[in-house]
Coordinates of C-alpha atoms in Angstrom, one line a residue:
X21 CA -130.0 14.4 47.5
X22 CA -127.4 16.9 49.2
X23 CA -127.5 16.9 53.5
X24 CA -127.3 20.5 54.6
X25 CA -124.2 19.5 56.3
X26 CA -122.5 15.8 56.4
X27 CA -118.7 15.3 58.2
X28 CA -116.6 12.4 58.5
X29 CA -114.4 12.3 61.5
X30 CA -111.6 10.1 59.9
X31 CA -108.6 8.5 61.8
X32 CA -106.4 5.5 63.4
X33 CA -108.7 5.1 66.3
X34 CA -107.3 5.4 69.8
X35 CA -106.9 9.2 69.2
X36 CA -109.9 10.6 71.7
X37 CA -112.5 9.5 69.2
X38 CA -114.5 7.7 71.0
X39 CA -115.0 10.7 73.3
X40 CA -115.2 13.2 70.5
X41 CA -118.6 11.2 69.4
X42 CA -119.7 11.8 72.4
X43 CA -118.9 15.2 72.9
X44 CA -120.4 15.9 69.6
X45 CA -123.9 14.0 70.4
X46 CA -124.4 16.1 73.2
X47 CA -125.0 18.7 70.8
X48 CA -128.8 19.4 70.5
X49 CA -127.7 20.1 67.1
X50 CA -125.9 17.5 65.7
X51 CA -126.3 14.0 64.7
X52 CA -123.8 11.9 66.1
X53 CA -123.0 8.3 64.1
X54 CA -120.5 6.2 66.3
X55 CA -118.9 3.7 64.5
X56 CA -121.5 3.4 61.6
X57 CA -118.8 2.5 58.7
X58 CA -117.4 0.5 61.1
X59 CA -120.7 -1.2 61.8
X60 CA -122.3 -1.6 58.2
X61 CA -118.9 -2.2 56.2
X62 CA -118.4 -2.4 52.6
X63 CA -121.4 -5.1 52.1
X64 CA -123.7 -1.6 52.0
X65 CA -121.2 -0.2 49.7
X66 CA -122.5 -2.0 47.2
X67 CA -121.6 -1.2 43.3
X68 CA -125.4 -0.4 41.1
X69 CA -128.7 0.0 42.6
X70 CA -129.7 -1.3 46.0
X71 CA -133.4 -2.3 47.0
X72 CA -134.5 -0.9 50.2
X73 CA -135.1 -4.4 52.0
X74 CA -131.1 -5.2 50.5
X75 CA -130.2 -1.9 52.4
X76 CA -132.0 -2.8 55.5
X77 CA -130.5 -6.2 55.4
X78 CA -126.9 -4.5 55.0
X79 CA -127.6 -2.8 58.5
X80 CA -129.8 -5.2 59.9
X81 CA -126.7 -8.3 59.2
X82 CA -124.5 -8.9 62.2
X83 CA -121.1 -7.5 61.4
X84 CA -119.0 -11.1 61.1
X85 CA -115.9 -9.6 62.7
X86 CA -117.5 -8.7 65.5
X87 CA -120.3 -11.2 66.0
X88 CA -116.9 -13.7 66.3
X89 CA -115.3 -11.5 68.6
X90 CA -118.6 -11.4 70.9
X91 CA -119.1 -15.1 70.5
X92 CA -115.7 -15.7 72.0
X93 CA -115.6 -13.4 74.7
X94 CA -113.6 -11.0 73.3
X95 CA -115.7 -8.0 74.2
X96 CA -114.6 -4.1 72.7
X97 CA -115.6 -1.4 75.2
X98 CA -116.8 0.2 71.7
X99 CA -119.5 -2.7 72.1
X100 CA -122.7 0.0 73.4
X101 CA -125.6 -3.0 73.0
X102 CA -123.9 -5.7 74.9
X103 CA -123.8 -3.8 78.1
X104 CA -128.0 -3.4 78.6
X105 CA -128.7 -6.1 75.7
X106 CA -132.3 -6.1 74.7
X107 CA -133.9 -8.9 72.7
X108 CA -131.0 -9.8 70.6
X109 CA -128.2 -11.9 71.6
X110 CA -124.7 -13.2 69.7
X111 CA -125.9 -16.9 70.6
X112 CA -129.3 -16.8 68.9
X113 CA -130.3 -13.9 66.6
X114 CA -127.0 -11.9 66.4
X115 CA -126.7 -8.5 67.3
X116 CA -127.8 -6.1 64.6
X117 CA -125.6 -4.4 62.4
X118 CA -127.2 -1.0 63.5
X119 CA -127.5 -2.0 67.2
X120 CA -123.7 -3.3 68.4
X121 CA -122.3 0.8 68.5
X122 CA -124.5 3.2 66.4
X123 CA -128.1 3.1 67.8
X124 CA -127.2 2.3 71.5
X125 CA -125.3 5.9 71.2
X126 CA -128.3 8.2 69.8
X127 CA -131.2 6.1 72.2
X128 CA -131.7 4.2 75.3
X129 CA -134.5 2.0 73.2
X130 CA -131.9 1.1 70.4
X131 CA -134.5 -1.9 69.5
X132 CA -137.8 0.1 69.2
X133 CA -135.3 2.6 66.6
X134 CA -134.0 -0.2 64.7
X135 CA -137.7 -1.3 64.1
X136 CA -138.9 2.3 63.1
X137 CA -136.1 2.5 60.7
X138 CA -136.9 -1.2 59.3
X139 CA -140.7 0.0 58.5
X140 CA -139.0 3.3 56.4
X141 CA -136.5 1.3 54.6
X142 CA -138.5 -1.7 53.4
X143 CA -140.4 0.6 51.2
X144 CA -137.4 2.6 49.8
X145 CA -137.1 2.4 45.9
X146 CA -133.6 1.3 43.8
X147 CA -131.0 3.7 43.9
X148 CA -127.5 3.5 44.9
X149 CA -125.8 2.6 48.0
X150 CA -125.1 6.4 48.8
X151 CA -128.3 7.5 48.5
X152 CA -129.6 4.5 50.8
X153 CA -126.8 6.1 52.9
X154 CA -128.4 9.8 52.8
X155 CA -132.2 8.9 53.1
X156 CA -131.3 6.8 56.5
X157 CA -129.0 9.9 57.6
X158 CA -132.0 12.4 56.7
X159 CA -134.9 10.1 58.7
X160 CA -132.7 10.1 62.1
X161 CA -131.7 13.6 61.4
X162 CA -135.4 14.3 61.4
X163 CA -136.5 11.2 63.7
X164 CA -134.1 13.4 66.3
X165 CA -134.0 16.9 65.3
X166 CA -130.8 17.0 64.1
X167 CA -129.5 18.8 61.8
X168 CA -125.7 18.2 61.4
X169 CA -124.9 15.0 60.6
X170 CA -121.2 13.6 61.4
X171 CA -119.8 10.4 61.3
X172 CA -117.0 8.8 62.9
X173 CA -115.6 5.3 62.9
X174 CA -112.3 4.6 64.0
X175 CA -109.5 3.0 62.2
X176 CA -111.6 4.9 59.0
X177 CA -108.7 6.6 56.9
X178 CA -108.9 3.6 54.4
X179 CA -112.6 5.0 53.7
X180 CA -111.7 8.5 52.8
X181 CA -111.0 8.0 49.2
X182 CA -114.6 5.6 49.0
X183 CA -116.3 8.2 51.1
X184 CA -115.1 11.1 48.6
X185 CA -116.5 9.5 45.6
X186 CA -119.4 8.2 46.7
X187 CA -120.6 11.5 49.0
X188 CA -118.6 14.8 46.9
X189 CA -119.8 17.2 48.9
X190 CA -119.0 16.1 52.3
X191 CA -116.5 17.5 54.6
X192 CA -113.8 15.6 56.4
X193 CA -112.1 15.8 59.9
X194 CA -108.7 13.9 60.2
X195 CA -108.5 13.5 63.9
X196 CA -105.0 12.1 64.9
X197 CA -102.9 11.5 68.5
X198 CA -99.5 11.5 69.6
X199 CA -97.7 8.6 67.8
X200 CA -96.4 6.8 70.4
X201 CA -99.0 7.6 73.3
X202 CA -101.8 6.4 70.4
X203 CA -99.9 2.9 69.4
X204 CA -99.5 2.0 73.0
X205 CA -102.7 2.4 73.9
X206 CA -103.9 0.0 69.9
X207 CA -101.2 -2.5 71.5
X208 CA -103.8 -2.7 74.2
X209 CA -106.9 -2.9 72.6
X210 CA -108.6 -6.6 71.7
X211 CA -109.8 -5.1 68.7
X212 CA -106.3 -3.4 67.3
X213 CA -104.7 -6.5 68.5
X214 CA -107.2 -8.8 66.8
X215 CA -107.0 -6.2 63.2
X216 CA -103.0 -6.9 63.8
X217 CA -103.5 -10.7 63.5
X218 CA -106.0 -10.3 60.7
X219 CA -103.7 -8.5 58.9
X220 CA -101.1 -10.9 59.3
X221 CA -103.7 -13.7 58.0
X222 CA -103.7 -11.7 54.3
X223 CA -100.4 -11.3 54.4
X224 CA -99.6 -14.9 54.9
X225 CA -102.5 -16.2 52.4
X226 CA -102.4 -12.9 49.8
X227 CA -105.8 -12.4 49.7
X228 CA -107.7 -9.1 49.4
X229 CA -111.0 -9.9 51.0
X230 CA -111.6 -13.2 53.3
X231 CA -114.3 -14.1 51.0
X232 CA -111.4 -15.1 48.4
X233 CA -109.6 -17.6 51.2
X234 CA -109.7 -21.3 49.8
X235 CA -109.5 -23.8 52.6
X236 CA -105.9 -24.8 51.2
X237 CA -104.8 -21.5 52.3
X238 CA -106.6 -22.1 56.0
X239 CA -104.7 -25.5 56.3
X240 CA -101.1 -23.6 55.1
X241 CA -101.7 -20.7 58.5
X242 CA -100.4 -21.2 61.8
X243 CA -102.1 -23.1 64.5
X244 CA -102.0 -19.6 66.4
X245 CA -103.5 -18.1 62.7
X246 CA -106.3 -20.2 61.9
X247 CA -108.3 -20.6 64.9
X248 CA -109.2 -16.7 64.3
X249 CA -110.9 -17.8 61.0
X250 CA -114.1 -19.7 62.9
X251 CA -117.2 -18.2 64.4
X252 CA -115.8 -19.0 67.3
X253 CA -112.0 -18.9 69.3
X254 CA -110.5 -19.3 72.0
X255 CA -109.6 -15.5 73.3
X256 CA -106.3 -16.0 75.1
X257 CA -105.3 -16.2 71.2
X258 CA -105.7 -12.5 71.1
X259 CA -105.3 -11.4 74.6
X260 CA -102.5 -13.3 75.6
X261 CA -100.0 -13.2 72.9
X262 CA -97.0 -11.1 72.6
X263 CA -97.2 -8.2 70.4
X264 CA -94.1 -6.2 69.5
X265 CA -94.8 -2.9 70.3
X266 CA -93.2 -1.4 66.8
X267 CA -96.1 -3.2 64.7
X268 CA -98.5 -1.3 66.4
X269 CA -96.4 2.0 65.9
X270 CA -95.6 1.2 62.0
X271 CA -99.5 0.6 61.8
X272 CA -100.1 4.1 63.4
X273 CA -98.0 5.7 60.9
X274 CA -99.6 4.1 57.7
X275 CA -103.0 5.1 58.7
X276 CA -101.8 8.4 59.5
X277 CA -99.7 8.7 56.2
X278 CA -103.5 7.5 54.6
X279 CA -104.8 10.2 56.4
X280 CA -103.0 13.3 55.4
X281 CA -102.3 11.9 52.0
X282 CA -106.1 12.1 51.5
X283 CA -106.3 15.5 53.3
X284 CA -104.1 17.2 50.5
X285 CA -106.2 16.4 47.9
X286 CA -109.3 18.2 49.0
X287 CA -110.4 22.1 48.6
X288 CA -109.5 24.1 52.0
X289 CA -113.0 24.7 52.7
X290 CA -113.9 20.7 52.9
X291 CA -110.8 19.8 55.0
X292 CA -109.9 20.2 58.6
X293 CA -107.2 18.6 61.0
X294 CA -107.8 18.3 65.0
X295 CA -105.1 17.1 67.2
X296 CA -105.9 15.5 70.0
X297 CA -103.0 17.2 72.7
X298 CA -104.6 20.2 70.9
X299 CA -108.2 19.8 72.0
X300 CA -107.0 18.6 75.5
X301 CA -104.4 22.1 75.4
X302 CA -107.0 24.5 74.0
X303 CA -110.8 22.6 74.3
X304 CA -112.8 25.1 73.8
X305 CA -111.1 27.0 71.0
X306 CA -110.8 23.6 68.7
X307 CA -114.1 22.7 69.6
X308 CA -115.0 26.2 68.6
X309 CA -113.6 25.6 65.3
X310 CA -115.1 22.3 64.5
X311 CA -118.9 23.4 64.9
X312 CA -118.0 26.4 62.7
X313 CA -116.7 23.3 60.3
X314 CA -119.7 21.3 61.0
X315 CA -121.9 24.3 60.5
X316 CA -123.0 24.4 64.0
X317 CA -123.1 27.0 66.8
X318 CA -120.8 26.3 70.0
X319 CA -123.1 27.4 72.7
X320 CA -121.3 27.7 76.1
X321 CA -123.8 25.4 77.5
X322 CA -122.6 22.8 75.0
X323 CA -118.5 23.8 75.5
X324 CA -119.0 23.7 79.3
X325 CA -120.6 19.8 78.8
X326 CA -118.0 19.2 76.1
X327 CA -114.9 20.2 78.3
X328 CA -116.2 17.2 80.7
X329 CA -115.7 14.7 78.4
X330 CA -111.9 15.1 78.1
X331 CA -109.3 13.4 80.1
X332 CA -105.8 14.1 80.0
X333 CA -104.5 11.9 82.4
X334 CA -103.2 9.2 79.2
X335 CA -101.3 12.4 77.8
X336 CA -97.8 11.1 77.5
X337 CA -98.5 7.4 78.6
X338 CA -95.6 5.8 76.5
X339 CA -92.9 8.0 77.7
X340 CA -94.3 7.2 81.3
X341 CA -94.7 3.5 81.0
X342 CA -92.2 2.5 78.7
X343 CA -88.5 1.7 79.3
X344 CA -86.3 4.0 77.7
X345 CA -85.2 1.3 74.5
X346 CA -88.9 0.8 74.2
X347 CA -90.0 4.3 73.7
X348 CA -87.1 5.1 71.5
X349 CA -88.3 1.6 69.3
X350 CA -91.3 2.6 69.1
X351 CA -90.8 6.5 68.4
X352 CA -88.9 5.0 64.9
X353 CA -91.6 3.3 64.2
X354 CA -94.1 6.2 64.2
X355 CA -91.6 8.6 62.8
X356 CA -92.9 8.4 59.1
X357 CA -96.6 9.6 60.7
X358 CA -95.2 12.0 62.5
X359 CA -93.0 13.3 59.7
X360 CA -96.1 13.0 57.4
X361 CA -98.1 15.3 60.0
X362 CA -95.4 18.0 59.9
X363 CA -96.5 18.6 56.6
X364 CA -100.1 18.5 57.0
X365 CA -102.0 21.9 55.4
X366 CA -103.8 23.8 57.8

């Protein structure tokens, strides 16, 4: 199965994403899917064929990350179903895979769409994981009337290269921020903050996947390490400790370095870059351009709507809030992703 037209919107996160999904769902014409690889994760990436009840259990599984975070009170504002929850909670059933970001952003009844898609995906034959993938994009494309299907998780350019083999034909946005403005605002975030510490847990241990920790390697973390690892922790863990601001800037720059990296490598016509200063400089031309990308029409009705969605009063937030030492720290940090953007292709 080929879509008609499938875009991922790849990035660091913290770059006007969020606000570009839903700039982009306001299109009549476009399916918007908010966080969805950040939702289902690699479990429905699975290697082989897939049966349709293992692909409804791969969206239907609480995302573990997550379901911790939520169990400890360490709420995202990316978190869509825990504002109105409905009948499922973190304390008793978990929330959904499907239902945390991705369906709360296409319907105000995310639990009567999870149910509609659990009565089409029970049935579905083996196949692989990518066409699971299409066939669920295809039944809300039609379940909606959309057309256009685009994608966009954040903290995503590690999926690029996975993405590329596994959907050829798909076209990719790399969607990126102001270096310093866009690790200030990650230093902020519980879920940047809590990635950061997660990060430092396979460093310290060597693992690839948590499903390889041994409890000797759990003993050998720090007391302000290991806590993270249970279904449930005490926040002030995250919230409270002291981050240098330059880990959050070198962490910028490797996802952005990902990012254009993976950019060179594709044909012109499946490749496109959006600055954020430039959408917030130029909104209507740049969203101009993207439909044309995603193969849609940029009606002024939908630009006038679009334009509201912007806010450009963060533009320049480091150089604002930051001493002068601690913009200039972390500006060296982000240099190699800004260096690497320079050279972006157009």
């Amino acid at each position: 199965m080929t879509l008609r037209s499938l875009t991922f919107v790849i990035g660091t996160g913290r770059s006007g994403s969020t606000a570009l999904s839903r700039i982009l769902n306001t299109h009549p014409d476009v399916l918007s899917l908010n966080e969805y690889l950040a939702s289902v994760g690699d479990a429905a990436f699975p290697e082989g064929l897939m049966s349709g009840p293992e692909f409804w259990e791969a969206l239907f599984r609480p995302t573990p990350y997550f379901a911790n975070m939520i169990r400890s009170g360490l709420l995202m504002p990316e978190f869509l179903y825990t504002r109105s929850p409905g009948r499922y909670t973190a304390e008793t059933t978990g929330v959904p895979a499907l239902s945390l970001m991705v369906l709360p952003h296409l319907t105000d009844d995310p639990d009567g769409l999870l149910d509609e898609i659990r009565a089409a995906v029970v049935d579905w034959p083996d196949r692989p994981a990518a066409a699971h993938h299409e066939a669920l994009f295809e039944f809300l494309g039609a379940r909606l009337g959309r057309t256009a299907i685009v994608e966009r998780s954040g903290y995503s350019t590690g999926w690029a290269p996975g993405l590329r083999a596994a959907f050829p034909y798909a076209k990719f946005v790399h969607l990126y921020r102001d270096g310093p403005d866009c690790a200030l605002s990650m230093s902020r975030h519980t879920g940047y903050r809590t990635i950061t510490l997660i990060r430092e847990i396979k460093e310290r241990t060597g693992i690839g996947s948590f499903s390889d920790l041994t409890e000797e390697q759990v003993r050998s973390l720090p007391p302000d390490l290991a806590p993270l690892l249970a279904e449930r922790f005490d926040p002030a863990l995250v919230r409270d400790r002291d981050f240098p601001l330059s880990r959050f800037g070198a962490l910028w720059s490797e996802l952005v370095i990902q990012g254009t990296e993976f950019l060179d490598g594709l044909p012109a016509d499946q490749r496109m870059t959006l600055g954020y200063e430039d959408l917030l400089d130029a909104p209507r031309e740049e969203l101009t351009s993207l439909a044309a990308f995603v193969g849609v029409e940029p009606s002024p009705q939908w630009l006038d709507r679009a334009c509201a969605h912007l806010d450009d009063s963060r533009r320049g937030s480091a150089g604002k809030q930051l001493t002068a030492a601690e913009f200039d720290e972390l500006r060296r940090s982000c240099a190699p992703g800004t260096s690497a953007l320079e050279g972006e292709p157009a």
